[in-house]
Amino acid sequence: VKTFLKIYEQQNELKGIKDLLSKEIKIRKEAQDNLEIKIAERTKELVLKNEELEMKNHELQQFSWVVSHDLNEPIRKIQIFIKIIKELYLADDAKAVDYVDRTIKSAERMQTLITDLLAYSRLSSQVKPEMTDLNVVLQEVLSDFDYLIERKNATVKTSELPTIDSIPSQLRQVFQNLIGNALKFSGNSEHPLIEITSELISNKAFNSPVSPDGKFCRIIVKDNGIGFDEIYLDRIFIIFQSLNDRQSYEGTGIGLAIAKKIIEKHNGLITAKSQIGKGASFIIVLPLKYE
Ligand SMILES: Nc1ncnc2c1ncn2[C@@H]1O[C@H](COP(=O)(O)OP(=O)(O)O)[C@@H](O)[C@H]1O
Ligand SMILES: [Mg+2]
């Protein structure tokens, strides 16, 4: 009887535990169900928000395109007429000529700003990549700069660049910005030197080892100009940001933002290395195949 009683007690105890466990399981399951419902709700919310964001983004691009496009026309007129006024009516008035010259300069600055903004907002439109011989792209850019290169007494050394699957007009913009900067920020150097080198590398990383059959290339645009402090590295790739005063170095601060946007669209990387007074190197990593 004693043993029976014990077994009975034990059974009861077990039943208690079992009940407790099923209760616990039920609670957990409910919690999990709730959680899943919540996750589903949140995901739906996120998807909606994302769509909304994409639409806003598109609108914004449209807006900046229209604004910069429409601003171009009046500013061109201002430039033309003010030049006419200067030449026809102000020839003997030095003070008036000075004011008009400053107006012309401001209008020119505005024009570059608008052109750059236009280029920036155009980046989001879809274009098809094609096999692009970067040597050709680079030569085109260099020939656009040949006057400035000569005036600055600069030497440009180029090495063999690869042919990659990319959007040529966009990579032209990247080279234009980087080489334009290298020339602009050459400082008082008597012999500005710009070197463009390229090598194939095995993976998408700035410090990837060189590899003759690598699927990426690393292109470096190096100058011996004024350089900059690397603590500001992030800043220079942000639109409208400049580390130098606009009096000494004209510009809009859009060039590197455009370059970064383009390189990222090509699924690549861009960074820079520099020290004040010791030149700057801009390093680009690009996949040979666009995807
Ligand atoms: N090669 C360079 N050497 C030194 N500083 C540079 C160089 N390239 C860019 N920078 C710095 O980064 C800033 C942003 O460059 P960018 O976007 O091209 O604008 P912008 O040329 O209109 O000033 C420049 O104003 C300058 O301070
Ligand atoms: Mg620039």
mmCIF file of C-alpha atoms and ligand atoms in Angstrom:
data_model
loop_
_atom_site.group_PDB
_atom_site.id
_atom_site.type_symbol
_atom_site.label_atom_id
_atom_site.label_comp_id
_atom_site.label_asym_id
_atom_site.label_seq_id
_atom_site.Cartn_x
_atom_site.Cartn_y
_atom_site.Cartn_z
ATOM 1 C CA VAL A 1 0.000 0.000 0.000
ATOM 2 C CA LYS A 2 2.813 2.290 0.908
ATOM 3 C CA THR A 3 4.473 1.790 -2.457
ATOM 4 C CA PHE A 4 1.164 2.280 -4.210
ATOM 5 C CA LEU A 5 0.654 5.496 -2.389
ATOM 6 C CA LYS A 6 4.109 6.648 -3.305
ATOM 7 C CA ILE A 7 3.595 5.800 -6.968
ATOM 8 C CA TYR A 8 0.251 7.591 -6.871
ATOM 9 C CA GLU A 9 1.875 10.635 -5.327
ATOM 10 C CA GLN A 10 4.638 10.583 -7.874
ATOM 11 C CA GLN A 11 2.146 10.275 -10.693
ATOM 12 C CA ASN A 12 0.263 13.237 -9.362
ATOM 13 C CA GLU A 13 3.452 15.208 -9.106
ATOM 14 C CA LEU A 14 4.343 14.296 -12.687
ATOM 15 C CA LYS A 15 0.910 15.310 -13.856
ATOM 16 C CA GLY A 16 1.357 18.629 -12.111
ATOM 17 C CA ILE A 17 4.662 19.149 -13.852
ATOM 18 C CA LYS A 18 3.140 18.136 -17.167
ATOM 19 C CA ASP A 19 0.272 20.585 -16.749
ATOM 20 C CA LEU A 20 2.677 23.290 -15.789
ATOM 21 C CA LEU A 21 4.823 22.531 -18.813
ATOM 22 C CA SER A 22 1.890 22.539 -21.233
ATOM 23 C CA LYS A 23 0.763 25.835 -19.761
ATOM 24 C CA GLU A 24 4.240 27.222 -20.187
ATOM 25 C CA ILE A 25 4.414 25.899 -23.762
ATOM 26 C CA LYS A 26 1.036 27.417 -24.510
ATOM 27 C CA ILE A 27 2.164 30.795 -23.169
ATOM 28 C CA ARG A 28 5.376 30.647 -25.188
ATOM 29 C CA LYS A 29 3.532 29.636 -28.305
ATOM 30 C CA GLU A 30 1.123 32.504 -27.898
ATOM 31 C CA ALA A 31 4.018 34.861 -27.365
ATOM 32 C CA GLN A 32 5.702 33.502 -30.463
ATOM 33 C CA ASP A 33 2.519 33.823 -32.495
ATOM 34 C CA ASN A 34 2.158 37.371 -31.283
ATOM 35 C CA LEU A 35 5.737 38.070 -32.152
ATOM 36 C CA GLU A 36 5.310 36.637 -35.631
ATOM 37 C CA ILE A 37 2.217 38.728 -36.192
ATOM 38 C CA LYS A 38 4.111 41.794 -34.999
ATOM 39 C CA ILE A 39 7.070 41.020 -37.240
ATOM 40 C CA ALA A 40 4.754 40.576 -40.206
ATOM 41 C CA GLU A 41 3.087 43.881 -39.406
ATOM 42 C CA ARG A 42 6.407 45.666 -39.030
ATOM 43 C CA THR A 43 7.750 44.167 -42.256
ATOM 44 C CA LYS A 44 4.687 45.386 -44.075
ATOM 45 C CA GLU A 45 5.145 48.830 -42.565
ATOM 46 C CA LEU A 46 8.798 48.830 -43.596
ATOM 47 C CA VAL A 47 8.019 47.825 -47.149
ATOM 48 C CA LEU A 48 5.472 50.614 -47.385
ATOM 49 C CA LYS A 49 7.873 53.152 -45.879
ATOM 50 C CA ASN A 50 10.541 52.014 -48.305
ATOM 51 C CA GLU A 51 8.263 52.488 -51.267
ATOM 52 C CA GLU A 52 7.311 55.903 -49.973
ATOM 53 C CA LEU A 53 10.966 56.799 -49.535
ATOM 54 C CA GLU A 54 11.828 55.679 -53.034
ATOM 55 C CA MET A 55 9.039 57.810 -54.408
ATOM 56 C CA LYS A 56 10.167 60.834 -52.405
ATOM 57 C CA ASN A 57 13.697 60.245 -53.582
ATOM 58 C CA HIS A 58 12.577 60.125 -57.156
ATOM 59 C CA GLU A 59 10.550 63.306 -56.714
ATOM 60 C CA LEU A 60 13.536 65.018 -55.177
ATOM 61 C CA GLN A 61 15.747 64.020 -58.068
ATOM 62 C CA GLN A 62 13.146 65.229 -60.491
ATOM 63 C CA PHE A 63 12.893 68.458 -58.568
ATOM 64 C CA SER A 64 16.616 69.163 -58.478
ATOM 65 C CA TRP A 65 16.854 68.331 -62.154
ATOM 66 C CA VAL A 66 14.090 70.740 -63.100
ATOM 67 C CA VAL A 67 15.399 73.472 -60.829
ATOM 68 C CA SER A 68 18.958 73.280 -62.082
ATOM 69 C CA HIS A 69 17.824 72.956 -65.661
ATOM 70 C CA ASP A 70 15.510 75.964 -65.475
ATOM 71 C CA LEU A 71 18.046 78.084 -63.619
ATOM 72 C CA ASN A 72 20.566 77.587 -66.383
ATOM 73 C CA GLU A 73 18.710 79.681 -68.907
ATOM 74 C CA PRO A 74 18.311 82.947 -66.918
ATOM 75 C CA ILE A 75 21.862 82.796 -65.638
ATOM 76 C CA ARG A 76 23.137 82.472 -69.193
ATOM 77 C CA LYS A 77 21.143 85.562 -70.169
ATOM 78 C CA ILE A 78 22.515 87.529 -67.231
ATOM 79 C CA GLN A 79 26.027 86.638 -68.317
ATOM 80 C CA ILE A 80 25.484 87.615 -71.926
ATOM 81 C CA PHE A 81 23.825 90.962 -71.215
ATOM 82 C CA ILE A 82 26.154 92.043 -68.472
ATOM 83 C CA LYS A 83 29.098 91.393 -70.785
ATOM 84 C CA ILE A 84 27.464 93.502 -73.478
ATOM 85 C CA ILE A 85 26.844 96.333 -71.028
ATOM 86 C CA LYS A 86 30.449 96.178 -69.915
ATOM 87 C CA GLU A 87 31.877 96.293 -73.413
ATOM 88 C CA LEU A 88 29.509 98.856 -74.909
ATOM 89 C CA TYR A 89 28.818 101.284 -72.084
ATOM 90 C CA LEU A 90 31.323 101.011 -69.292
ATOM 91 C CA ALA A 91 34.663 101.117 -71.042
ATOM 92 C CA ASP A 92 35.832 104.338 -69.336
ATOM 93 C CA ASP A 93 34.460 103.729 -65.884
ATOM 94 C CA ALA A 94 36.973 101.665 -63.944
ATOM 95 C CA LYS A 95 34.801 101.346 -60.874
ATOM 96 C CA ALA A 96 31.779 100.186 -62.855
ATOM 97 C CA VAL A 97 33.958 97.691 -64.746
ATOM 98 C CA ASP A 98 35.181 96.297 -61.442
ATOM 99 C CA TYR A 99 31.642 95.811 -60.162
ATOM 100 C CA VAL A 100 30.533 94.254 -63.403
ATOM 101 C CA ASP A 101 33.529 91.932 -63.422
ATOM 102 C CA ARG A 102 32.614 90.741 -59.974
ATOM 103 C CA THR A 103 29.039 90.202 -61.087
ATOM 104 C CA ILE A 104 30.295 88.171 -64.042
ATOM 105 C CA LYS A 105 32.429 86.066 -61.711
ATOM 106 C CA SER A 106 29.490 85.383 -59.429
ATOM 107 C CA ALA A 107 27.324 84.446 -62.381
ATOM 108 C CA GLU A 108 30.050 82.082 -63.579
ATOM 109 C CA ARG A 109 30.198 80.492 -60.162
ATOM 110 C CA MET A 110 26.471 80.059 -60.143
ATOM 111 C CA GLN A 111 26.666 78.515 -63.594
ATOM 112 C CA THR A 112 29.208 75.904 -62.434
ATOM 113 C CA LEU A 113 27.102 75.200 -59.395
ATOM 114 C CA ILE A 114 24.064 74.607 -61.563
ATOM 115 C CA THR A 115 25.983 72.469 -64.052
ATOM 116 C CA ASP A 116 27.410 70.365 -61.229
ATOM 117 C CA LEU A 117 24.037 70.002 -59.547
ATOM 118 C CA LEU A 118 22.564 68.956 -62.839
ATOM 119 C CA ALA A 119 25.282 66.350 -63.279
ATOM 120 C CA TYR A 120 24.634 65.121 -59.737
ATOM 121 C CA SER A 121 20.906 64.764 -60.195
ATOM 122 C CA ARG A 122 21.339 63.102 -63.570
ATOM 123 C CA LEU A 123 23.333 60.295 -61.971
ATOM 124 C CA SER A 124 20.262 58.448 -60.815
ATOM 125 C CA SER A 125 18.818 57.948 -64.261
ATOM 126 C CA GLN A 126 19.345 54.479 -65.632
ATOM 127 C CA VAL A 127 22.049 53.996 -68.235
ATOM 128 C CA LYS A 128 23.405 50.807 -69.687
ATOM 129 C CA PRO A 129 26.969 49.723 -68.914
ATOM 130 C CA GLU A 130 29.276 48.732 -71.781
ATOM 131 C CA MET A 131 32.831 47.500 -72.255
ATOM 132 C CA THR A 132 34.873 50.634 -71.669
ATOM 133 C CA ASP A 133 38.545 51.098 -72.430
ATOM 134 C CA LEU A 134 39.545 53.345 -69.544
ATOM 135 C CA ASN A 135 42.663 54.447 -71.443
ATOM 136 C CA VAL A 136 40.407 56.117 -73.994
ATOM 137 C CA VAL A 137 38.291 57.739 -71.286
ATOM 138 C CA LEU A 138 41.383 59.031 -69.511
ATOM 139 C CA GLN A 139 42.932 60.406 -72.706
ATOM 140 C CA GLU A 140 39.732 62.312 -73.449
ATOM 141 C CA VAL A 141 39.781 63.861 -70.012
ATOM 142 C CA LEU A 142 43.459 64.741 -70.294
ATOM 143 C CA SER A 143 42.939 66.403 -73.635
ATOM 144 C CA ASP A 144 40.144 68.502 -72.106
ATOM 145 C CA PHE A 145 42.641 69.589 -69.488
ATOM 146 C CA ASP A 146 45.609 70.130 -71.801
ATOM 147 C CA TYR A 147 45.434 73.907 -71.565
ATOM 148 C CA LEU A 148 45.392 73.844 -67.769
ATOM 149 C CA ILE A 149 48.110 71.194 -67.649
ATOM 150 C CA GLU A 150 50.345 73.360 -69.761
ATOM 151 C CA ARG A 151 49.542 76.534 -67.848
ATOM 152 C CA LYS A 152 50.350 74.851 -64.559
ATOM 153 C CA ASN A 153 53.473 73.269 -65.992
ATOM 154 C CA ALA A 154 52.148 69.936 -64.786
ATOM 155 C CA THR A 155 53.355 66.482 -65.735
ATOM 156 C CA VAL A 156 50.807 63.705 -66.043
ATOM 157 C CA LYS A 157 52.089 60.136 -65.979
ATOM 158 C CA THR A 158 49.688 57.409 -66.939
ATOM 159 C CA SER A 159 50.022 53.661 -66.910
ATOM 160 C CA GLU A 160 47.982 51.077 -68.778
ATOM 161 C CA LEU A 161 44.391 50.987 -67.554
ATOM 162 C CA PRO A 162 42.032 48.022 -67.960
ATOM 163 C CA THR A 163 38.916 47.711 -70.086
ATOM 164 C CA ILE A 164 35.961 47.312 -67.776
ATOM 165 C CA ASP A 165 32.229 46.899 -67.958
ATOM 166 C CA SER A 166 31.003 50.362 -66.942
ATOM 167 C CA ILE A 167 29.187 53.539 -67.899
ATOM 168 C CA PRO A 168 31.842 55.524 -69.813
ATOM 169 C CA SER A 169 30.281 58.966 -69.402
ATOM 170 C CA GLN A 170 30.204 58.465 -65.654
ATOM 171 C CA LEU A 171 33.756 57.243 -65.330
ATOM 172 C CA ARG A 172 34.816 60.196 -67.451
ATOM 173 C CA GLN A 173 33.233 62.399 -64.786
ATOM 174 C CA VAL A 174 35.162 60.616 -62.054
ATOM 175 C CA PHE A 175 38.494 61.151 -63.844
ATOM 176 C CA GLN A 176 37.523 64.713 -64.636
ATOM 177 C CA ASN A 177 36.848 65.467 -60.978
ATOM 178 C CA LEU A 178 39.930 63.723 -59.642
ATOM 179 C CA ILE A 179 42.350 65.157 -62.190
ATOM 180 C CA GLY A 180 40.673 68.556 -62.015
ATOM 181 C CA ASN A 181 41.196 68.509 -58.242
ATOM 182 C CA ALA A 182 44.793 67.339 -58.574
ATOM 183 C CA LEU A 183 45.474 70.304 -60.860
ATOM 184 C CA LYS A 184 43.505 72.768 -58.758
ATOM 185 C CA PHE A 185 45.006 71.767 -55.425
ATOM 186 C CA SER A 186 48.552 71.638 -56.758
ATOM 187 C CA GLY A 187 49.358 74.669 -54.603
ATOM 188 C CA ASN A 188 52.425 76.641 -55.489
ATOM 189 C CA SER A 189 54.310 73.615 -56.718
ATOM 190 C CA GLU A 190 56.509 74.515 -59.674
ATOM 191 C CA HIS A 191 56.155 71.054 -61.092
ATOM 192 C CA PRO A 192 52.810 69.530 -60.308
ATOM 193 C CA LEU A 193 53.024 65.810 -60.895
ATOM 194 C CA ILE A 194 49.946 63.674 -61.370
ATOM 195 C CA GLU A 195 50.339 59.931 -61.624
ATOM 196 C CA ILE A 196 47.570 57.568 -62.621
ATOM 197 C CA THR A 197 48.301 53.909 -62.014
ATOM 198 C CA SER A 198 46.248 50.767 -62.182
ATOM 199 C CA GLU A 199 46.577 47.117 -61.224
ATOM 200 C CA LEU A 200 44.342 44.076 -61.145
ATOM 201 C CA ILE A 201 43.529 42.804 -57.678
ATOM 202 C CA SER A 202 41.851 39.705 -56.319
ATOM 203 C CA ASN A 203 39.105 41.150 -54.110
ATOM 204 C CA LYS A 204 37.062 44.246 -53.470
ATOM 205 C CA ALA A 205 39.244 45.919 -50.876
ATOM 206 C CA PHE A 206 41.614 48.857 -50.934
ATOM 207 C CA ASN A 207 44.474 46.721 -49.657
ATOM 208 C CA SER A 208 43.693 43.626 -51.713
ATOM 209 C CA PRO A 209 46.757 41.783 -53.038
ATOM 210 C CA VAL A 210 47.622 42.195 -56.700
ATOM 211 C CA SER A 211 46.481 39.337 -58.901
ATOM 212 C CA PRO A 212 46.950 39.103 -62.696
ATOM 213 C CA ASP A 213 43.619 37.304 -63.131
ATOM 214 C CA GLY A 214 41.807 39.297 -60.428
ATOM 215 C CA LYS A 215 38.239 40.396 -60.991
ATOM 216 C CA PHE A 216 38.790 43.938 -59.683
ATOM 217 C CA CYS A 217 41.075 46.800 -60.480
ATOM 218 C CA ARG A 218 42.633 49.388 -58.226
ATOM 219 C CA ILE A 219 43.187 52.778 -59.825
ATOM 220 C CA ILE A 220 45.174 55.445 -58.032
ATOM 221 C CA VAL A 221 45.273 59.140 -58.918
ATOM 222 C CA LYS A 222 48.199 60.636 -57.036
ATOM 223 C CA ASP A 223 49.336 64.248 -56.892
ATOM 224 C CA ASN A 224 52.051 66.222 -55.135
ATOM 225 C CA GLY A 225 49.832 69.161 -54.190
ATOM 226 C CA ILE A 226 48.664 70.775 -50.962
ATOM 227 C CA GLY A 227 47.094 67.590 -49.588
ATOM 228 C CA PHE A 228 44.661 67.568 -46.669
ATOM 229 C CA ASP A 229 44.359 66.246 -43.151
ATOM 230 C CA GLU A 230 42.939 62.725 -43.233
ATOM 231 C CA ILE A 231 40.716 63.414 -40.230
ATOM 232 C CA TYR A 232 38.512 65.189 -42.778
ATOM 233 C CA LEU A 233 38.457 62.209 -45.119
ATOM 234 C CA ASP A 234 34.705 61.587 -44.721
ATOM 235 C CA ARG A 235 33.878 65.225 -45.215
ATOM 236 C CA ILE A 236 35.412 65.669 -48.639
ATOM 237 C CA PHE A 237 33.067 63.104 -50.191
ATOM 238 C CA ILE A 238 29.972 64.922 -48.914
ATOM 239 C CA ILE A 239 28.209 67.285 -51.277
ATOM 240 C CA PHE A 240 29.057 71.022 -50.921
ATOM 241 C CA GLN A 241 31.922 70.304 -48.514
ATOM 242 C CA SER A 242 35.333 71.835 -49.003
ATOM 243 C CA LEU A 243 38.346 72.016 -46.727
ATOM 244 C CA ASN A 244 39.738 75.143 -48.360
ATOM 245 C CA ASP A 245 38.436 78.661 -48.506
ATOM 246 C CA ARG A 246 36.636 79.574 -51.685
ATOM 247 C CA GLN A 247 38.796 82.667 -52.133
ATOM 248 C CA SER A 248 41.900 80.620 -52.867
ATOM 249 C CA TYR A 249 40.293 77.597 -54.478
ATOM 250 C CA GLU A 250 37.119 77.975 -56.445
ATOM 251 C CA GLY A 251 34.681 75.138 -56.576
ATOM 252 C CA THR A 252 31.286 73.874 -55.568
ATOM 253 C CA GLY A 253 32.209 70.904 -53.407
ATOM 254 C CA ILE A 254 30.189 68.585 -55.604
ATOM 255 C CA GLY A 255 32.965 66.822 -57.538
ATOM 256 C CA LEU A 256 33.942 64.170 -55.040
ATOM 257 C CA ALA A 257 30.330 63.565 -54.014
ATOM 258 C CA ILE A 258 29.598 62.815 -57.669
ATOM 259 C CA ALA A 259 32.680 60.610 -57.943
ATOM 260 C CA LYS A 260 31.647 58.631 -54.872
ATOM 261 C CA LYS A 261 28.092 58.217 -56.081
ATOM 262 C CA ILE A 262 29.314 56.970 -59.467
ATOM 263 C CA ILE A 263 31.860 54.552 -58.030
ATOM 264 C CA GLU A 264 29.293 53.161 -55.625
ATOM 265 C CA LYS A 265 26.817 52.752 -58.454
ATOM 266 C CA HIS A 266 29.499 50.701 -60.164
ATOM 267 C CA ASN A 267 29.691 48.592 -57.009
ATOM 268 C CA GLY A 268 33.174 49.906 -56.265
ATOM 269 C CA LEU A 269 34.986 51.754 -53.495
ATOM 270 C CA ILE A 270 36.698 55.125 -53.286
ATOM 271 C CA THR A 271 38.882 56.649 -50.607
ATOM 272 C CA ALA A 272 41.899 58.902 -50.290
ATOM 273 C CA LYS A 273 45.195 59.077 -48.477
ATOM 274 C CA SER A 274 46.873 62.357 -47.729
ATOM 275 C CA GLN A 275 48.830 64.567 -45.403
ATOM 276 C CA ILE A 276 48.864 68.331 -45.427
ATOM 277 C CA GLY A 277 51.550 69.541 -47.788
ATOM 278 C CA LYS A 278 52.403 66.046 -48.979
ATOM 279 C CA GLY A 279 50.032 65.523 -51.878
ATOM 280 C CA ALA A 280 46.970 63.322 -52.052
ATOM 281 C CA SER A 281 46.180 59.906 -53.515
ATOM 282 C CA PHE A 282 42.671 58.961 -54.479
ATOM 283 C CA ILE A 283 42.167 55.211 -54.575
ATOM 284 C CA ILE A 284 39.383 53.546 -56.506
ATOM 285 C CA VAL A 285 38.469 49.877 -56.552
ATOM 286 C CA LEU A 286 36.186 48.764 -59.373
ATOM 287 C CA PRO A 287 34.870 45.376 -60.452
ATOM 288 C CA LEU A 288 35.758 44.455 -64.047
ATOM 289 C CA LYS A 289 32.191 43.289 -64.518
ATOM 290 C CA TYR A 290 29.210 45.563 -63.848
ATOM 291 C CA GLU A 291 26.399 44.078 -61.796
HETATM 292 N N1 LIG B 1 43.787 66.422 -54.833
HETATM 293 C C1 LIG B 1 43.407 67.066 -53.721
HETATM 294 N N2 LIG B 1 44.338 67.605 -52.880
HETATM 295 C C2 LIG B 1 43.938 68.251 -51.764
HETATM 296 N N3 LIG B 1 42.653 68.418 -51.371
HETATM 297 C C3 LIG B 1 41.700 67.907 -52.161
HETATM 298 C C4 LIG B 1 42.020 67.212 -53.371
HETATM 299 N N4 LIG B 1 40.861 66.817 -53.944
HETATM 300 C C5 LIG B 1 39.872 67.257 -53.134
HETATM 301 N N5 LIG B 1 40.355 67.913 -52.071
HETATM 302 C C6 LIG B 1 39.566 68.521 -50.969
HETATM 303 O O1 LIG B 1 38.255 67.979 -51.017
HETATM 304 C C7 LIG B 1 37.290 69.017 -51.201
HETATM 305 C C8 LIG B 1 36.110 68.520 -52.011
HETATM 306 O O2 LIG B 1 36.479 68.289 -53.352
HETATM 307 P P1 LIG B 1 35.388 68.443 -54.488
HETATM 308 O O3 LIG B 1 34.177 67.686 -54.072
HETATM 309 O O4 LIG B 1 35.994 68.092 -55.797
HETATM 310 O O5 LIG B 1 34.999 69.971 -54.427
HETATM 311 P P2 LIG B 1 35.670 71.256 -55.085
HETATM 312 O O6 LIG B 1 36.748 70.801 -56.030
HETATM 313 O O7 LIG B 1 34.548 71.926 -55.808
HETATM 314 O O8 LIG B 1 36.186 72.064 -53.935
HETATM 315 C C9 LIG B 1 38.074 70.135 -51.846
HETATM 316 O O9 LIG B 1 37.462 71.381 -51.636
HETATM 317 C C10 LIG B 1 39.411 70.022 -51.147
HETATM 318 O O10 LIG B 1 39.358 70.630 -49.874
HETATM 319 MG MG MG B 2 36.525 69.324 -57.466
#
